[in-house]
C-alpha cells in the first residue's frame, strides 16, 4: 500500500443554504433587531433599564471595591505597627459598649415558608449574628420559636450554630420570654412611626419570607397579643425608586447603626442597598414636587440574600438574592 495520504478538503459543505443565495444576501435576509415584530413588555423594559443602570454604575462599584481594599490594607499595616494579633472582630466586640436593647427575630412562621425561603432566612440570621458580634453597641440578640425546618436546615448546613455566643436561641415564643409591656413589634402595617429607640424595650422583627402572600400577618399577631407595634421612620428620611422592602438583616443593621450614630438618616443611608436608589426625602421633594405621594408603607422586613451590601456578579443575581418579601 502507498504511504501517501490523499489531501483532506477543508471546505465546509454549504448545508442548508438556498441555491443562488450569497453570504451577503443571506445576512440581509436575517430579521434585524429593530424590526419590532413583538412589542417590548413593561417587564422586559424594566429589566433592560436595570441592566443599563447596572452597567452605568460599574465604575462606581469598582471604585468602592478599590477604596475598601485600600482601607483594609491600611488597617493591616496599623495592626503590624501596633503589634496587634489581627483579631479585630474580637477586639471590637470586647471594647464595645453593650446595649440593653433586646432585638428579637420571630421565627414562628416556619410552616408558612417553603425550603427555599427557609434557607434565605437562615442566611439572614447568620448575617445578623455576625454584624452584632462586631458592632460597637451590640444588642441582646434573641432567636425565638426556633425549630422545624429552620432548625433542621441549620443542623444540616451550619452545625457551628450550637457554639454561637452572645445570642439567646429559644424554642419558646417571644411572648413567653419577654414581658408584654416591654415588647414592640416592628411591622410596616403599624400606624405608629418609631422616632427613637428605647433601650429598655424588646423589638421584634418578623422572620418571614412570604412574597406578599400573608399581608398584615405580623400586625394582626401583635394586635392579638396586645403588644405595642411600630414601623421604622423610613418615609421621613428616604425616598426610594424601588419597593419599600427591607430584609431582616437590613432592619437589624439599621438598628445597630442607629444605636451608634443616633441619626436615622445616617443609619438608613449606611445600610440600604445601592440598588434601591435611595435619596434623602427632602431632596426628592424639592426636585420632583409633582411626585409627592402619601406616606409609603415604611419598611418591610423579610429574609433574603446573604450580603446586601456586597457587589454580586450580576444584576440578575442581585435582584434574585436581595429582593425582599414584605413581612405582613
Short mmCIF file of C-alpha atoms in Angstrom, two decimals:
data_model
loop_
_atom_site.label_atom_id
_atom_site.label_comp_id
_atom_site.label_asym_id
_atom_site.label_seq_id
_atom_site.Cartn_x
_atom_site.Cartn_y
_atom_site.Cartn_z
CA UNK A 1 0.00 0.00 0.00
CA UNK A 2 1.15 3.53 -0.72
CA UNK A 3 2.14 5.59 2.31
CA UNK A 4 0.90 8.74 0.64
CA UNK A 5 -2.37 10.15 2.02
CA UNK A 6 -4.96 11.88 -0.03
CA UNK A 7 -5.38 15.61 0.79
CA UNK A 8 -8.36 16.37 3.00
CA UNK A 9 -10.64 19.15 1.84
CA UNK A 10 -11.04 21.90 4.46
CA UNK A 11 -14.02 23.45 2.79
CA UNK A 12 -17.24 23.09 4.73
CA UNK A 13 -20.32 21.97 2.84
CA UNK A 14 -22.95 24.57 2.06
CA UNK A 15 -25.55 22.82 4.16
CA UNK A 16 -28.98 24.35 4.47
CA UNK A 17 -28.24 27.29 2.13
CA UNK A 18 -30.64 28.01 -0.65
CA UNK A 19 -29.13 27.74 -4.12
CA UNK A 20 -28.19 31.06 -5.67
CA UNK A 21 -28.05 32.93 -2.35
CA UNK A 22 -24.72 34.52 -1.47
CA UNK A 23 -23.38 35.20 2.03
CA UNK A 24 -24.23 38.88 1.85
CA UNK A 25 -27.77 38.17 0.64
CA UNK A 26 -28.26 35.60 3.39
CA UNK A 27 -27.23 38.15 6.03
CA UNK A 28 -29.61 40.65 4.56
CA UNK A 29 -32.48 38.18 4.86
CA UNK A 30 -32.00 37.84 8.63
CA UNK A 31 -34.53 39.89 10.59
CA UNK A 32 -32.95 42.94 12.24
CA UNK A 33 -33.14 43.67 15.94
CA UNK A 34 -35.07 46.83 15.15
CA UNK A 35 -37.76 45.02 13.24
CA UNK A 36 -40.02 45.34 16.27
CA UNK A 37 -42.17 42.37 15.36
CA UNK A 38 -43.07 41.96 19.03
CA UNK A 39 -43.63 44.91 21.37
CA UNK A 40 -41.39 45.11 24.44
CA UNK A 41 -43.37 44.38 27.60
CA UNK A 42 -43.17 46.57 30.69
CA UNK A 43 -41.35 43.79 32.50
CA UNK A 44 -38.76 43.49 29.73
CA UNK A 45 -38.35 47.26 29.63
CA UNK A 46 -37.82 47.37 33.38
CA UNK A 47 -35.23 44.61 33.08
CA UNK A 48 -33.40 46.48 30.32
CA UNK A 49 -33.42 49.68 32.38
CA UNK A 50 -31.98 47.83 35.39
CA UNK A 51 -29.29 46.32 33.18
CA UNK A 52 -28.45 49.76 31.83
CA UNK A 53 -28.29 51.22 35.36
CA UNK A 54 -26.09 48.32 36.44
CA UNK A 55 -23.67 48.99 33.58
CA UNK A 56 -23.60 52.72 34.30
CA UNK A 57 -22.70 52.10 37.94
CA UNK A 58 -19.92 49.64 37.12
CA UNK A 59 -17.13 52.19 37.60
CA UNK A 60 -18.64 53.41 40.86
CA UNK A 61 -18.70 49.86 42.23
CA UNK A 62 -15.13 49.35 41.05
CA UNK A 63 -14.00 52.49 42.90
CA UNK A 64 -15.78 51.39 46.07
CA UNK A 65 -14.08 47.99 45.96
CA UNK A 66 -10.74 49.75 45.44
CA UNK A 67 -11.34 52.02 48.42
CA UNK A 68 -12.34 49.05 50.57
CA UNK A 69 -9.15 47.17 49.66
CA UNK A 70 -7.08 50.27 50.40
CA UNK A 71 -8.80 50.70 53.78
CA UNK A 72 -8.18 47.08 54.72
CA UNK A 73 -4.54 47.39 53.69
CA UNK A 74 -4.10 50.41 55.95
CA UNK A 75 -5.78 48.54 58.80
CA UNK A 76 -3.40 45.60 58.38
CA UNK A 77 -0.41 47.95 58.37
CA UNK A 78 -1.71 49.62 61.50
CA UNK A 79 -2.04 46.21 63.18
CA UNK A 80 1.55 45.31 62.30
CA UNK A 81 2.86 48.61 63.63
CA UNK A 82 0.91 48.29 66.89
CA UNK A 83 1.83 44.63 67.35
CA UNK A 84 -1.80 43.53 67.10
CA UNK A 85 -2.59 39.84 66.64
CA UNK A 86 -5.11 40.74 63.92
CA UNK A 87 -8.17 39.63 65.85
CA UNK A 88 -10.04 42.85 65.07
CA UNK A 89 -13.52 41.47 65.42
CA UNK A 90 -12.93 40.11 68.89
CA UNK A 91 -11.19 43.29 69.99
CA UNK A 92 -14.06 45.48 68.73
CA UNK A 93 -16.58 43.27 70.49
CA UNK A 94 -14.67 43.38 73.80
CA UNK A 95 -14.24 47.16 73.63
CA UNK A 96 -17.82 47.82 72.52
CA UNK A 97 -20.44 49.09 74.92
CA UNK A 98 -23.21 46.51 75.13
CA UNK A 99 -26.71 47.88 74.71
CA UNK A 100 -29.53 46.70 76.96
CA UNK A 101 -31.88 46.82 73.98
CA UNK A 102 -33.26 43.40 73.07
CA UNK A 103 -33.68 42.58 69.39
CA UNK A 104 -35.75 39.51 68.57
CA UNK A 105 -36.16 37.62 65.31
CA UNK A 106 -39.53 35.88 65.49
CA UNK A 107 -39.23 32.50 63.74
CA UNK A 108 -42.80 31.38 64.41
CA UNK A 109 -43.72 31.43 60.69
CA UNK A 110 -41.86 28.24 59.82
CA UNK A 111 -44.93 26.46 58.45
CA UNK A 112 -45.73 29.35 56.09
CA UNK A 113 -42.47 29.10 54.15
CA UNK A 114 -41.02 26.72 51.59
CA UNK A 115 -37.47 25.38 51.99
CA UNK A 116 -36.03 27.99 49.60
CA UNK A 117 -37.31 30.79 51.83
CA UNK A 118 -36.20 28.98 54.99
CA UNK A 119 -32.66 28.96 53.57
CA UNK A 120 -32.88 32.69 52.92
CA UNK A 121 -33.99 33.27 56.49
CA UNK A 122 -31.06 31.18 57.75
CA UNK A 123 -28.57 33.27 55.76
CA UNK A 124 -30.17 36.44 57.03
CA UNK A 125 -29.84 35.26 60.63
CA UNK A 126 -26.17 34.43 60.03
CA UNK A 127 -25.62 37.98 58.81
CA UNK A 128 -27.39 39.47 61.83
CA UNK A 129 -25.30 37.36 64.20
CA UNK A 130 -22.03 38.37 62.51
CA UNK A 131 -22.92 42.08 62.45
CA UNK A 132 -23.96 42.06 66.10
CA UNK A 133 -20.69 40.38 67.13
CA UNK A 134 -18.61 43.13 65.51
CA UNK A 135 -20.91 46.06 66.38
CA UNK A 136 -19.70 48.86 68.65
CA UNK A 137 -23.01 48.69 70.55
CA UNK A 138 -24.14 45.04 70.30
CA UNK A 139 -27.73 44.31 71.29
CA UNK A 140 -29.19 41.45 73.31
CA UNK A 141 -29.95 39.16 70.36
CA UNK A 142 -32.84 36.68 70.62
CA UNK A 143 -33.94 33.99 68.18
CA UNK A 144 -37.36 32.71 69.27
CA UNK A 145 -39.67 29.88 68.16
CA UNK A 146 -36.55 28.14 66.83
CA UNK A 147 -37.38 24.73 65.45
CA UNK A 148 -38.98 22.97 62.48
CA UNK A 149 -37.49 23.46 59.02
CA UNK A 150 -35.19 26.28 60.14
CA UNK A 151 -33.50 24.24 62.86
CA UNK A 152 -33.19 21.26 60.53
CA UNK A 153 -31.58 23.41 57.83
CA UNK A 154 -29.17 24.94 60.34
CA UNK A 155 -28.21 21.48 61.62
CA UNK A 156 -27.50 20.31 58.08
CA UNK A 157 -25.69 23.38 56.72
CA UNK A 158 -24.32 25.27 59.73
CA UNK A 159 -23.59 22.89 62.58
CA UNK A 160 -21.48 25.52 64.29
CA UNK A 161 -24.59 27.48 65.31
CA UNK A 162 -24.73 25.49 68.55
CA UNK A 163 -21.50 27.26 69.58
CA UNK A 164 -22.71 30.78 68.80
CA UNK A 165 -22.06 33.29 71.57
CA UNK A 166 -23.92 36.39 72.72
CA UNK A 167 -27.22 35.12 71.38
CA UNK A 168 -30.28 33.60 73.05
CA UNK A 169 -31.69 30.84 70.85
CA UNK A 170 -35.02 29.67 72.26
CA UNK A 171 -37.69 27.25 71.13
CA UNK A 172 -40.30 29.25 73.06
CA UNK A 173 -42.36 32.05 71.56
CA UNK A 174 -41.15 35.56 72.41
CA UNK A 175 -44.38 36.24 74.34
CA UNK A 176 -43.34 33.51 76.81
CA UNK A 177 -39.89 35.04 77.37
CA UNK A 178 -40.44 38.80 77.48
CA UNK A 179 -42.97 40.83 79.46
CA UNK A 180 -45.79 42.13 77.29
CA UNK A 181 -45.20 45.76 78.29
CA UNK A 182 -41.58 45.54 77.06
CA UNK A 183 -42.42 44.26 73.55
CA UNK A 184 -42.62 46.37 70.37
CA UNK A 185 -43.32 44.58 67.09
CA UNK A 186 -41.74 46.25 64.05
CA UNK A 187 -44.25 45.98 61.22
CA UNK A 188 -44.92 48.13 58.16
CA UNK A 189 -48.68 47.94 58.75
CA UNK A 190 -48.47 49.78 62.04
CA UNK A 191 -49.76 53.37 62.03
CA UNK A 192 -47.14 54.23 64.67
CA UNK A 193 -43.82 55.62 63.44
CA UNK A 194 -40.76 54.95 65.57
CA UNK A 195 -38.97 58.19 66.46
CA UNK A 196 -36.35 56.83 68.85
CA UNK A 197 -35.23 53.54 70.35
CA UNK A 198 -36.00 52.77 73.98
CA UNK A 199 -33.20 50.50 75.18
CA UNK A 200 -35.41 49.08 77.90
CA UNK A 201 -37.68 47.60 75.23
CA UNK A 202 -37.54 44.40 73.20
CA UNK A 203 -38.08 44.99 69.47
CA UNK A 204 -39.40 42.13 67.36
CA UNK A 205 -38.58 41.57 63.67
CA UNK A 206 -40.77 39.11 61.80
CA UNK A 207 -38.66 36.31 60.30
CA UNK A 208 -40.95 35.64 57.34
CA UNK A 209 -40.35 35.43 53.60
CA UNK A 210 -43.90 35.33 52.27
CA UNK A 211 -43.81 37.15 48.90
CA UNK A 212 -46.90 39.14 49.91
CA UNK A 213 -48.96 36.01 50.48
CA UNK A 214 -49.68 36.87 54.11
CA UNK A 215 -50.11 40.64 54.20
CA UNK A 216 -50.88 42.11 57.59
CA UNK A 217 -49.99 38.93 59.45
CA UNK A 218 -47.41 40.36 61.87
CA UNK A 219 -49.59 43.39 62.60
CA UNK A 220 -52.53 41.10 63.37
CA UNK A 221 -50.32 38.95 65.58
CA UNK A 222 -49.07 41.97 67.53
CA UNK A 223 -52.62 43.23 67.96
CA UNK A 224 -53.90 39.83 69.06
CA UNK A 225 -51.18 39.60 71.73
CA UNK A 226 -51.96 43.15 72.83
CA UNK A 227 -48.37 44.38 72.40
CA UNK A 228 -47.06 47.66 71.02
CA UNK A 229 -46.18 47.94 67.35
CA UNK A 230 -44.40 50.49 65.15
CA UNK A 231 -42.64 50.96 61.82
CA UNK A 232 -39.21 52.46 61.17
CA UNK A 233 -39.35 56.14 60.06
CA UNK A 234 -38.14 55.30 56.56
CA UNK A 235 -40.56 57.63 54.74
CA UNK A 236 -39.48 60.60 56.87
CA UNK A 237 -35.88 60.37 55.68
CA UNK A 238 -35.68 58.32 52.48
CA UNK A 239 -37.30 58.18 49.07
CA UNK A 240 -36.56 55.08 47.01
CA UNK A 241 -37.19 54.24 43.36
CA UNK A 242 -37.94 50.61 44.21
CA UNK A 243 -40.24 48.73 46.51
CA UNK A 244 -40.08 49.77 50.16
CA UNK A 245 -38.91 46.31 51.16
CA UNK A 246 -36.11 45.63 53.61
CA UNK A 247 -34.70 42.28 54.62
CA UNK A 248 -34.42 41.09 58.21
CA UNK A 249 -30.72 41.90 58.23
CA UNK A 250 -31.39 45.38 56.80
CA UNK A 251 -33.67 46.19 59.74
CA UNK A 252 -31.28 44.57 62.22
CA UNK A 253 -28.27 46.51 60.89
CA UNK A 254 -30.18 49.81 60.71
CA UNK A 255 -30.97 49.48 64.41
CA UNK A 256 -27.32 48.67 65.22
CA UNK A 257 -26.24 51.68 63.16
CA UNK A 258 -28.76 53.96 64.87
CA UNK A 259 -27.50 52.89 68.30
CA UNK A 260 -24.03 54.01 67.24
CA UNK A 261 -24.89 57.23 65.37
CA UNK A 262 -28.25 58.25 66.90
CA UNK A 263 -29.25 59.53 63.46
CA UNK A 264 -31.91 57.74 61.42
CA UNK A 265 -30.88 59.23 58.09
CA UNK A 266 -27.24 58.23 58.58
CA UNK A 267 -28.34 54.75 59.61
CA UNK A 268 -30.60 54.31 56.57
CA UNK A 269 -28.06 55.52 54.02
CA UNK A 270 -25.26 53.45 55.55
CA UNK A 271 -27.24 50.21 55.34
CA UNK A 272 -29.66 50.48 52.42
CA UNK A 273 -28.50 48.60 49.28
CA UNK A 274 -27.42 50.84 46.40
CA UNK A 275 -29.88 49.16 44.03
CA UNK A 276 -32.80 50.75 45.87
CA UNK A 277 -31.76 54.17 44.60
CA UNK A 278 -32.36 55.85 47.95
CA UNK A 279 -32.18 59.65 48.16
CA UNK A 280 -32.94 61.99 51.07
CA UNK A 281 -36.69 62.59 51.28
CA UNK A 282 -36.40 66.41 51.34
CA UNK A 283 -34.15 66.37 48.24
CA UNK A 284 -36.60 64.19 46.35
CA UNK A 285 -39.48 66.50 47.26
CA UNK A 286 -37.57 69.61 46.10
CA UNK A 287 -36.60 68.05 42.80
CA UNK A 288 -39.93 66.43 41.98
CA UNK A 289 -42.80 68.14 43.80
CA UNK A 290 -45.30 66.54 41.44
CA UNK A 291 -44.11 63.10 42.54
CA UNK A 292 -45.05 63.62 46.17
CA UNK A 293 -47.24 60.83 47.40
CA UNK A 294 -48.85 59.80 50.69
CA UNK A 295 -46.58 58.10 53.23
CA UNK A 296 -45.41 54.74 51.88
CA UNK A 297 -45.62 51.65 53.95
CA UNK A 298 -42.30 52.49 55.56
CA UNK A 299 -40.34 49.28 55.51
CA UNK A 300 -40.95 45.60 55.28
CA UNK A 301 -38.67 43.04 56.83
CA UNK A 302 -38.06 39.67 55.29
CA UNK A 303 -35.37 37.07 54.83
CA UNK A 304 -33.38 37.06 51.64
CA UNK A 305 -29.83 37.03 50.24
CA UNK A 306 -26.85 36.94 52.49
CA UNK A 307 -24.81 40.06 51.70
CA UNK A 308 -26.99 43.04 50.96
CA UNK A 309 -24.10 45.46 50.55
CA UNK A 310 -21.69 43.16 48.71
CA UNK A 311 -21.31 43.53 44.97
CA UNK A 312 -22.83 40.44 43.28
CA UNK A 313 -21.74 39.03 39.96
CA UNK A 314 -24.69 40.32 38.03
CA UNK A 315 -27.79 42.48 38.38
CA UNK A 316 -29.98 39.44 37.87
CA UNK A 317 -28.30 37.66 40.78
CA UNK A 318 -28.61 40.74 42.94
CA UNK A 319 -32.29 41.06 42.12
CA UNK A 320 -32.89 37.39 42.85
CA UNK A 321 -30.86 37.17 46.04
CA UNK A 322 -31.55 40.56 47.54
CA UNK A 323 -35.11 41.43 46.72
CA UNK A 324 -37.04 41.14 49.93
CA UNK A 325 -40.57 39.98 50.58
CA UNK A 326 -42.77 42.07 52.81
CA UNK A 327 -43.34 40.93 56.34
CA UNK A 328 -47.00 41.23 56.89
#
